[in-house]
PDB file of C-alpha atoms in Angstrom:
ATOM      1  CA  MET A   1       0.186   0.060   0.001  1.00  0.00           C
ATOM      2  CA  GLU A   2       1.472   3.205  -0.710  1.00  0.00           C
ATOM      3  CA  MET A   3       0.069   6.765  -0.110  1.00  0.00           C
ATOM      4  CA  ASN A   4       0.672   9.884  -2.495  1.00  0.00           C
ATOM      5  CA  GLY A   5       3.879   7.501  -3.821  1.00  0.00           C
ATOM      6  CA  VAL A   6       5.528   6.994  -0.337  1.00  0.00           C
ATOM      7  CA  ALA A   7       5.450   3.276   0.350  1.00  0.00           C
ATOM      8  CA  ALA A   8       3.241   2.806   4.495  1.00  0.00           C
ATOM      9  CA  GLU A   9       4.896   2.677   6.860  1.00  0.00           C
ATOM     10  CA  ALA A  10       3.353  -1.290   8.388  1.00  0.00           C
ATOM     11  CA  ARG A  11       1.201  -0.716  11.696  1.00  0.00           C
ATOM     12  CA  GLY A  12       3.754  -1.926  15.087  1.00  0.00           C
ATOM     13  CA  VAL A  13       2.905  -3.361  18.413  1.00  0.00           C
ATOM     14  CA  GLN A  14       3.435  -0.007  20.250  1.00  0.00           C
ATOM     15  CA  SER A  15       3.596  -2.186  23.604  1.00  0.00           C
ATOM     16  CA  ILE A  16       6.339  -3.773  21.884  1.00  0.00           C
ATOM     17  CA  GLU A  17       8.354  -1.369  21.483  1.00  0.00           C
ATOM     18  CA  VAL A  18       7.825   0.030  24.589  1.00  0.00           C
ATOM     19  CA  GLY A  19       8.763  -2.963  26.042  1.00  0.00           C
ATOM     20  CA  ALA A  20      11.481  -3.117  23.538  1.00  0.00           C
ATOM     21  CA  ARG A  21      13.288   0.692  25.280  1.00  0.00           C
ATOM     22  CA  ILE A  22      13.251  -0.631  28.775  1.00  0.00           C
ATOM     23  CA  LEU A  23      15.399  -3.632  27.306  1.00  0.00           C
ATOM     24  CA  GLU A  24      17.988  -2.317  25.579  1.00  0.00           C
ATOM     25  CA  ALA A  25      17.516   0.766  29.046  1.00  0.00           C
ATOM     26  CA  ILE A  26      18.726  -2.663  31.216  1.00  0.00           C
ATOM     27  CA  ALA A  27      21.272  -4.141  28.827  1.00  0.00           C
ATOM     28  CA  ALA A  28      23.066  -0.318  27.990  1.00  0.00           C
ATOM     29  CA  ALA A  29      23.013   0.097  32.565  1.00  0.00           C
ATOM     30  CA  GLY A  30      25.712  -2.898  32.091  1.00  0.00           C
ATOM     31  CA  GLU A  31      24.730  -3.674  35.822  1.00  0.00           C
ATOM     32  CA  LEU A  32      21.969  -4.268  38.303  1.00  0.00           C
ATOM     33  CA  VAL A  33      19.479  -1.695  37.425  1.00  0.00           C
ATOM     34  CA  MET A  34      16.737   0.100  39.660  1.00  0.00           C
ATOM     35  CA  LEU A  35      13.232  -0.099  38.344  1.00  0.00           C
ATOM     36  CA  ARG A  36      13.170   4.086  38.242  1.00  0.00           C
ATOM     37  CA  ASP A  37      16.263   3.886  36.094  1.00  0.00           C
ATOM     38  CA  ILE A  38      14.971   1.522  33.529  1.00  0.00           C
ATOM     39  CA  ALA A  39      11.908   3.517  33.168  1.00  0.00           C
ATOM     40  CA  LEU A  40      14.038   6.587  32.786  1.00  0.00           C
ATOM     41  CA  GLU A  41      16.251   5.972  30.007  1.00  0.00           C
ATOM     42  CA  ALA A  42      13.280   3.973  28.848  1.00  0.00           C
ATOM     43  CA  GLY A  43      11.100   7.316  29.091  1.00  0.00           C
ATOM     44  CA  ILE A  44       7.766   5.390  30.812  1.00  0.00           C
ATOM     45  CA  ALA A  45       6.789   5.754  34.456  1.00  0.00           C
ATOM     46  CA  PRO A  46       7.908   3.270  36.607  1.00  0.00           C
ATOM     47  CA  ALA A  47       4.734   2.697  37.485  1.00  0.00           C
ATOM     48  CA  GLN A  48       4.057   1.668  33.594  1.00  0.00           C
ATOM     49  CA  ALA A  49       7.315  -0.182  33.434  1.00  0.00           C
ATOM     50  CA  HIS A  50       6.964  -2.414  36.404  1.00  0.00           C
ATOM     51  CA  PRO A  51       4.210  -4.854  34.797  1.00  0.00           C
ATOM     52  CA  TYR A  52       6.420  -5.339  31.932  1.00  0.00           C
ATOM     53  CA  LEU A  53       8.947  -6.560  34.804  1.00  0.00           C
ATOM     54  CA  VAL A  54       7.006  -9.037  35.620  1.00  0.00           C
ATOM     55  CA  SER A  55       6.549 -10.396  32.798  1.00  0.00           C
ATOM     56  CA  TYR A  56       9.958 -10.523  31.769  1.00  0.00           C
ATOM     57  CA  ARG A  57      10.996 -11.916  34.668  1.00  0.00           C
ATOM     58  CA  ARG A  58       7.953 -15.502  34.125  1.00  0.00           C
ATOM     59  CA  SER A  59       9.576 -15.482  30.890  1.00  0.00           C
ATOM     60  CA  ASN A  60      13.598 -14.994  31.352  1.00  0.00           C
ATOM     61  CA  LEU A  61      14.058 -12.503  29.682  1.00  0.00           C
ATOM     62  CA  VAL A  62      14.725 -10.350  33.129  1.00  0.00           C
ATOM     63  CA  GLU A  63      16.062 -11.464  36.550  1.00  0.00           C
ATOM     64  CA  GLN A  64      16.049  -9.373  39.514  1.00  0.00           C
ATOM     65  CA  ASP A  65      18.572  -9.469  41.993  1.00  0.00           C
ATOM     66  CA  ARG A  66      16.215 -10.958  45.326  1.00  0.00           C
ATOM     67  CA  GLU A  67      19.286  -9.080  47.502  1.00  0.00           C
ATOM     68  CA  SER A  68      18.696  -5.468  45.934  1.00  0.00           C
ATOM     69  CA  GLY A  69      15.740  -5.898  44.078  1.00  0.00           C
ATOM     70  CA  ARG A  70      17.349  -4.652  41.172  1.00  0.00           C
ATOM     71  CA  TYR A  71      17.450  -5.497  37.845  1.00  0.00           C
ATOM     72  CA  ARG A  72      19.925  -7.365  34.907  1.00  0.00           C
ATOM     73  CA  LEU A  73      18.849  -9.330  31.740  1.00  0.00           C
ATOM     74  CA  GLY A  74      17.901 -13.423  31.983  1.00  0.00           C
ATOM     75  CA  PRO A  75      18.735 -16.278  30.453  1.00  0.00           C
ATOM     76  CA  LEU A  76      16.195 -16.199  27.679  1.00  0.00           C
ATOM     77  CA  ALA A  77      18.229 -13.036  27.252  1.00  0.00           C
ATOM     78  CA  LEU A  78      21.355 -14.436  26.829  1.00  0.00           C
ATOM     79  CA  GLN A  79      20.067 -17.562  24.563  1.00  0.00           C
ATOM     80  CA  LEU A  80      18.836 -14.454  22.141  1.00  0.00           C
ATOM     81  CA  GLY A  81      22.284 -12.709  22.478  1.00  0.00           C
ATOM     82  CA  LEU A  82      23.608 -15.635  20.884  1.00  0.00           C
ATOM     83  CA  ALA A  83      21.129 -17.183  18.037  1.00  0.00           C
ATOM     84  CA  ARG A  84      22.124 -13.222  16.511  1.00  0.00           C
ATOM     85  CA  LEU A  85      25.722 -13.877  16.841  1.00  0.00           C
ATOM     86  CA  ARG A  86      25.701 -16.926  15.748  1.00  0.00           C
ATOM     87  CA  SER A  87      24.279 -16.235  12.588  1.00  0.00           C
ATOM     88  CA  PHE A  88      25.653 -12.444  12.198  1.00  0.00           C
ATOM     89  CA  ASP A  89      28.266 -12.255   9.056  1.00  0.00           C
ATOM     90  CA  PRO A  90      30.068  -8.705   9.800  1.00  0.00           C
ATOM     91  CA  LEU A  91      32.053  -9.286   7.136  1.00  0.00           C
ATOM     92  CA  LYS A  92      29.059  -9.377   4.742  1.00  0.00           C
ATOM     93  CA  ALA A  93      27.212  -6.739   7.354  1.00  0.00           C
ATOM     94  CA  ALA A  94      30.299  -4.606   6.581  1.00  0.00           C
ATOM     95  CA  GLY A  95      31.053  -5.230   2.827  1.00  0.00           C
ATOM     96  CA  GLU A  96      27.166  -4.173   2.468  1.00  0.00           C
ATOM     97  CA  ALA A  97      27.353  -0.476   4.236  1.00  0.00           C
ATOM     98  CA  ALA A  98      30.434  -0.225   3.009  1.00  0.00           C
ATOM     99  CA  ALA A  99      28.976  -0.637  -0.851  1.00  0.00           C
ATOM    100  CA  ARG A 100      26.369   1.846   0.338  1.00  0.00           C
ATOM    101  CA  PHE A 101      29.147   4.486   1.884  1.00  0.00           C
ATOM    102  CA  ALA A 102      30.939   4.607  -1.736  1.00  0.00           C
ATOM    103  CA  ALA A 103      27.867   5.110  -3.524  1.00  0.00           C
ATOM    104  CA  ASP A 104      26.607   8.026  -1.431  1.00  0.00           C
ATOM    105  CA  THR A 105      29.955   9.364  -0.796  1.00  0.00           C
ATOM    106  CA  GLY A 106      31.558   9.098  -4.331  1.00  0.00           C
ATOM    107  CA  MET A 107      34.898   7.589  -2.142  1.00  0.00           C
ATOM    108  CA  SER A 108      36.553   4.506  -2.487  1.00  0.00           C
ATOM    109  CA  VAL A 109      35.833   1.940   0.028  1.00  0.00           C
ATOM    110  CA  THR A 110      38.430  -0.906   1.367  1.00  0.00           C
ATOM    111  CA  ILE A 111      37.580  -3.887   4.078  1.00  0.00           C
ATOM    112  CA  THR A 112      41.206  -5.810   5.143  1.00  0.00           C
ATOM    113  CA  VAL A 113      41.369  -8.347   7.616  1.00  0.00           C
ATOM    114  CA  TRP A 114      44.451  -9.971   8.690  1.00  0.00           C
ATOM    115  CA  GLY A 115      46.106 -12.736   6.493  1.00  0.00           C
ATOM    116  CA  ALA A 116      49.734 -14.617   6.392  1.00  0.00           C
ATOM    117  CA  TYR A 117      51.742 -11.513   5.506  1.00  0.00           C
ATOM    118  CA  GLY A 118      49.908  -8.868   7.637  1.00  0.00           C
ATOM    119  CA  PRO A 119      46.674  -6.283   6.481  1.00  0.00           C
ATOM    120  CA  THR A 120      44.490  -8.545   3.598  1.00  0.00           C
ATOM    121  CA  VAL A 121      41.943  -6.765   1.421  1.00  0.00           C
ATOM    122  CA  VAL A 122      39.161  -8.660   1.063  1.00  0.00           C
ATOM    123  CA  GLN A 123      36.655  -6.640  -0.252  1.00  0.00           C
ATOM    124  CA  ILE A 124      36.759  -3.409  -2.148  1.00  0.00           C
ATOM    125  CA  TYR A 125      34.206  -0.851  -3.331  1.00  0.00           C
ATOM    126  CA  GLU A 126      35.327   1.880  -6.104  1.00  0.00           C
ATOM    127  CA  GLY A 127      33.332   5.717  -5.221  1.00  0.00           C
ATOM    128  CA  SER A 128      32.817   7.735  -8.194  1.00  0.00           C
ATOM    129  CA  ASP A 129      36.185  10.087  -7.599  1.00  0.00           C
ATOM    130  CA  GLN A 130      38.717   9.738 -10.455  1.00  0.00           C
ATOM    131  CA  ILE A 131      41.337   7.526  -8.186  1.00  0.00           C
ATOM    132  CA  HIS A 132      43.827   5.277  -9.348  1.00  0.00           C
ATOM    133  CA  THR A 133      44.865   2.982  -6.193  1.00  0.00           C
ATOM    134  CA  ALA A 134      45.227  -0.676  -8.113  1.00  0.00           C
ATOM    135  CA  LEU A 135      44.053  -2.168  -5.479  1.00  0.00           C
ATOM    136  CA  ARG A 136      42.448  -5.140  -5.747  1.00  0.00           C
ATOM    137  CA  PRO A 137      41.217  -8.406  -3.315  1.00  0.00           C
ATOM    138  CA  GLY A 138      44.007 -10.033  -1.842  1.00  0.00           C
ATOM    139  CA  THR A 139      46.853  -7.001  -1.517  1.00  0.00           C
ATOM    140  CA  VAL A 140      48.274  -6.460   1.758  1.00  0.00           C
ATOM    141  CA  PHE A 141      48.948  -3.300   2.915  1.00  0.00           C
ATOM    142  CA  SER A 142      52.627  -2.356   5.090  1.00  0.00           C
ATOM    143  CA  LEU A 143      52.032  -2.686   9.288  1.00  0.00           C
ATOM    144  CA  THR A 144      53.866   0.520   9.413  1.00  0.00           C
ATOM    145  CA  GLY A 145      53.019   2.721   6.285  1.00  0.00           C
ATOM    146  CA  SER A 146      49.676   2.667   5.661  1.00  0.00           C
ATOM    147  CA  ALA A 147      46.152   4.159   7.666  1.00  0.00           C
ATOM    148  CA  THR A 148      44.903   0.688   7.905  1.00  0.00           C
ATOM    149  CA  GLY A 149      48.160  -1.099   8.580  1.00  0.00           C
ATOM    150  CA  ARG A 150      48.356   1.256  11.451  1.00  0.00           C
ATOM    151  CA  ILE A 151      44.927  -0.463  12.794  1.00  0.00           C
ATOM    152  CA  PHE A 152      45.736  -3.502  12.904  1.00  0.00           C
ATOM    153  CA  CYS A 153      49.409  -2.258  14.856  1.00  0.00           C
ATOM    154  CA  ALA A 154      47.480  -0.200  17.320  1.00  0.00           C
ATOM    155  CA  ASN A 155      45.108  -3.482  18.351  1.00  0.00           C
ATOM    156  CA  LEU A 156      46.386  -6.574  17.954  1.00  0.00           C
ATOM    157  CA  GLY A 157      49.518  -8.104  20.199  1.00  0.00           C
ATOM    158  CA  ALA A 158      53.169  -6.466  19.692  1.00  0.00           C
ATOM    159  CA  GLU A 159      54.670  -9.900  19.541  1.00  0.00           C
ATOM    160  CA  LEU A 160      51.750 -10.731  16.814  1.00  0.00           C
ATOM    161  CA  VAL A 161      52.545  -7.325  14.739  1.00  0.00           C
ATOM    162  CA  VAL A 162      56.471  -7.352  15.414  1.00  0.00           C
ATOM    163  CA  GLU A 163      56.591 -10.913  13.823  1.00  0.00           C
ATOM    164  CA  ALA A 164      54.374  -9.985  10.522  1.00  0.00           C
ATOM    165  CA  ILE A 165      56.872  -7.198   9.794  1.00  0.00           C
ATOM    166  CA  LYS A 166      59.835  -9.065  10.041  1.00  0.00           C
ATOM    167  CA  LEU A 167      57.371 -11.587   6.744  1.00  0.00           C
ATOM    168  CA  GLN A 168      56.896  -7.707   5.484  1.00  0.00           C
ATOM    169  CA  LYS A 169      60.358  -6.256   5.737  1.00  0.00           C
ATOM    170  CA  ALA A 170      61.200 -10.170   4.025  1.00  0.00           C
ATOM    171  CA  GLU A 171      59.363 -10.295   0.979  1.00  0.00           C
ATOM    172  CA  LYS A 172      61.086 -10.457  -2.147  1.00  0.00           C
ATOM    173  CA  PHE A 173      59.056  -8.801  -4.023  1.00  0.00           C
ATOM    174  CA  PRO A 174      58.318  -5.426  -2.144  1.00  0.00           C
ATOM    175  CA  SER A 175      55.559  -4.470  -4.623  1.00  0.00           C
ATOM    176  CA  ARG A 176      53.756  -7.012  -3.396  1.00  0.00           C
ATOM    177  CA  ILE A 177      53.082  -4.683  -0.444  1.00  0.00           C
ATOM    178  CA  VAL A 178      51.152  -1.050  -0.124  1.00  0.00           C
ATOM    179  CA  GLY A 179      53.426   1.373   1.565  1.00  0.00           C
ATOM    180  CA  SER A 180      57.169   1.357   2.649  1.00  0.00           C
ATOM    181  CA  VAL A 181      57.506  -1.236   5.674  1.00  0.00           C
ATOM    182  CA  SER A 182      59.872   0.375   9.081  1.00  0.00           C
ATOM    183  CA  ASP A 183      60.438  -1.290  12.241  1.00  0.00           C
ATOM    184  CA  PHE A 184      57.782  -1.342  14.646  1.00  0.00           C
ATOM    185  CA  ARG A 185      59.612   1.381  16.986  1.00  0.00           C
ATOM    186  CA  SER A 186      59.179   3.484  14.003  1.00  0.00           C
ATOM    187  CA  ILE A 187      55.352   4.158  15.215  1.00  0.00           C
ATOM    188  CA  ARG A 188      55.099   2.742  18.591  1.00  0.00           C
ATOM    189  CA  ALA A 189      54.854   6.147  19.976  1.00  0.00           C
ATOM    190  CA  GLU A 190      51.228   7.020  17.919  1.00  0.00           C
ATOM    191  CA  LEU A 191      49.827   3.632  18.298  1.00  0.00           C
ATOM    192  CA  ALA A 192      48.189   4.772  21.812  1.00  0.00           C
ATOM    193  CA  HIS A 193      46.476   7.793  19.730  1.00  0.00           C
ATOM    194  CA  ILE A 194      45.370   5.729  17.247  1.00  0.00           C
ATOM    195  CA  ARG A 195      43.632   3.703  19.690  1.00  0.00           C
ATOM    196  CA  GLU A 196      42.367   6.392  21.304  1.00  0.00           C
ATOM    197  CA  ALA A 197      41.026   8.753  18.301  1.00  0.00           C
ATOM    198  CA  GLY A 198      39.553   5.086  17.336  1.00  0.00           C
ATOM    199  CA  TYR A 199      40.914   5.767  13.462  1.00  0.00           C
ATOM    200  CA  ALA A 200      44.762   6.287  11.966  1.00  0.00           C
ATOM    201  CA  THR A 201      44.732   8.067   8.590  1.00  0.00           C
ATOM    202  CA  THR A 202      47.640   8.961   6.272  1.00  0.00           C
ATOM    203  CA  THR A 203      48.122  11.458   3.197  1.00  0.00           C
ATOM    204  CA  SER A 204      50.067  11.324  -0.183  1.00  0.00           C
ATOM    205  CA  ASN A 205      51.465   7.798   1.862  1.00  0.00           C
ATOM    206  CA  PRO A 206      51.510   5.165   0.944  1.00  0.00           C
ATOM    207  CA  ILE A 207      49.864   6.641  -2.883  1.00  0.00           C
ATOM    208  CA  PRO A 208      50.600  10.044  -3.309  1.00  0.00           C
ATOM    209  CA  GLY A 209      47.342  12.408  -3.807  1.00  0.00           C
ATOM    210  CA  ILE A 210      45.559  10.423  -2.045  1.00  0.00           C
ATOM    211  CA  SER A 211      44.114  10.468   1.941  1.00  0.00           C
ATOM    212  CA  ALA A 212      43.152   7.301   3.741  1.00  0.00           C
ATOM    213  CA  MET A 213      41.139   6.987   6.687  1.00  0.00           C
ATOM    214  CA  SER A 214      40.899   3.279   8.384  1.00  0.00           C
ATOM    215  CA  ALA A 215      38.900   2.505  11.694  1.00  0.00           C
ATOM    216  CA  PRO A 216      39.082  -1.056  13.394  1.00  0.00           C
ATOM    217  CA  ILE A 217      35.615  -3.808  13.421  1.00  0.00           C
ATOM    218  CA  PHE A 218      35.525  -5.154  16.693  1.00  0.00           C
ATOM    219  CA  GLU A 219      32.955  -8.588  17.739  1.00  0.00           C
ATOM    220  CA  THR A 220      31.785  -8.509  20.694  1.00  0.00           C
ATOM    221  CA  GLY A 221      34.855  -8.805  23.774  1.00  0.00           C
ATOM    222  CA  GLY A 222      36.598  -6.931  21.373  1.00  0.00           C
ATOM    223  CA  GLU A 223      38.403  -9.140  19.536  1.00  0.00           C
ATOM    224  CA  LEU A 224      39.404  -7.106  16.091  1.00  0.00           C
ATOM    225  CA  THR A 225      38.066  -8.852  12.840  1.00  0.00           C
ATOM    226  CA  GLY A 226      39.097  -6.475  10.570  1.00  0.00           C
ATOM    227  CA  ALA A 227      39.103  -2.787   9.349  1.00  0.00           C
ATOM    228  CA  ILE A 228      37.186  -0.813   7.022  1.00  0.00           C
ATOM    229  CA  THR A 229      39.300   2.021   5.245  1.00  0.00           C
ATOM    230  CA  VAL A 230      38.169   5.256   3.157  1.00  0.00           C
ATOM    231  CA  ILE A 231      40.178   6.593   0.280  1.00  0.00           C
ATOM    232  CA  GLY A 232      39.784   9.442  -1.801  1.00  0.00           C
ATOM    233  CA  PRO A 233      41.754  12.764  -3.500  1.00  0.00           C
ATOM    234  CA  VAL A 234      43.740  14.655  -0.668  1.00  0.00           C
ATOM    235  CA  PRO A 235      41.881  17.881  -2.196  1.00  0.00           C
ATOM    236  CA  SER A 236      38.163  16.718  -1.466  1.00  0.00           C
ATOM    237  CA  PHE A 237      39.166  14.080   1.461  1.00  0.00           C
ATOM    238  CA  ASP A 238      39.488  16.967   5.034  1.00  0.00           C
ATOM    239  CA  LEU A 239      40.961  14.460   7.693  1.00  0.00           C
ATOM    240  CA  ASP A 240      40.921  17.304  10.988  1.00  0.00           C
ATOM    241  CA  PRO A 241      39.492  15.424  13.625  1.00  0.00           C
ATOM    242  CA  SER A 242      36.146  17.942  12.882  1.00  0.00           C
ATOM    243  CA  ALA A 243      35.267  17.191   9.913  1.00  0.00           C
ATOM    244  CA  GLU A 244      31.966  15.881   8.956  1.00  0.00           C
ATOM    245  CA  ARG A 245      33.387  13.034   6.496  1.00  0.00           C
ATOM    246  CA  VAL A 246      35.702  11.922   9.667  1.00  0.00           C
ATOM    247  CA  ARG A 247      32.725  11.723  11.987  1.00  0.00           C
ATOM    248  CA  GLU A 248      30.885   9.619   9.324  1.00  0.00           C
ATOM    249  CA  VAL A 249      33.970   7.091   8.993  1.00  0.00           C
ATOM    250  CA  LEU A 250      34.014   6.596  12.462  1.00  0.00           C
ATOM    251  CA  GLY A 251      30.588   6.566  12.068  1.00  0.00           C
ATOM    252  CA  LEU A 252      30.058   3.181   9.753  1.00  0.00           C
ATOM    253  CA  ALA A 253      32.412   1.517  12.301  1.00  0.00           C
ATOM    254  CA  ASN A 254      30.751   1.761  14.854  1.00  0.00           C
ATOM    255  CA  ALA A 255      27.946   0.994  13.816  1.00  0.00           C
ATOM    256  CA  ILE A 256      29.187  -2.127  11.821  1.00  0.00           C
ATOM    257  CA  SER A 257      31.082  -2.816  15.268  1.00  0.00           C
ATOM    258  CA  ALA A 258      27.652  -2.908  17.043  1.00  0.00           C
ATOM    259  CA  ARG A 259      25.796  -4.838  15.123  1.00  0.00           C
ATOM    260  CA  ALA A 260      28.335  -6.970  16.036  1.00  0.00           C
ATOM    261  CA  GLY A 261      27.209  -7.405  19.467  1.00  0.00           C
ATOM    262  CA  TYR A 262      31.332  -4.661  20.319  1.00  0.00           C
ATOM    263  CA  GLN A 263      30.011  -2.321  22.862  1.00  0.00           C
ATOM    264  CA  HIS A 264      32.399   0.892  22.847  1.00  0.00           C
ATOM    265  CA  PRO A 265      33.735   1.662  26.247  1.00  0.00           C
ATOM    266  CA  VAL A 266      31.852   4.896  27.837  1.00  0.00           C
ATOM    267  CA  LYS A 267      34.629   7.375  27.613  1.00  0.00           C
ATOM    268  CA  ILE A 268      34.168   9.468  31.347  1.00  0.00           C
ATOM    269  CA  ALA A 269      35.100  13.329  30.893  1.00  0.00           C
TER     270      ALA A 269
END
């Protein structure tokens, strides 16, 4: 059914939507939480929230601590979460999001995972901007000389990274690796900043005239799945931390991680 040429939104069940907000409030707390705080976060009165919690307790979606009277998610919620994780492919989701981003922005996007020789491109989506990168599935990025590589350096164990850098430096055909390879100590000082900022950037390096921004994709528990990297011409890709495009790329990576079950730590001001 359409109204004025626009598809009408299907009618939903309001009580289910309210109940979802209650469950979201409990999940967001990450600890035992009081009824009044659940209601406040869900945007309803405590008296309205209480019957939902009674039903959720009966169905094992929610548990109530006997001593404090506070609530947390129950066994059924855990089973649902595990079922979601088993059926979710983060790389497929990343590819779908990357394709949309490339189409919307005109910039090229790569999805990279850890391979035998380090960060390896598994998907690439070319935008409408006329840039020449020669990137393709199977391309390996330098760990030290690329934004993508530095994301892996910042989020993997130093021992693993150092051994991979040795392999890259020993490569008989350096042209197989995008970017120059240097010692781990040459970038060690900047890795804490990359972890704090949540992304890494390069300008005209390793590809002249090209800017790149790379951000990590995490799974549940904080395990690094891969990296999403956006590539564009230097004049049109503003890498200033306050730039709109930087916020968009961060939002893209964070949304993919969130769909995979990763909850970003709350930063304390």
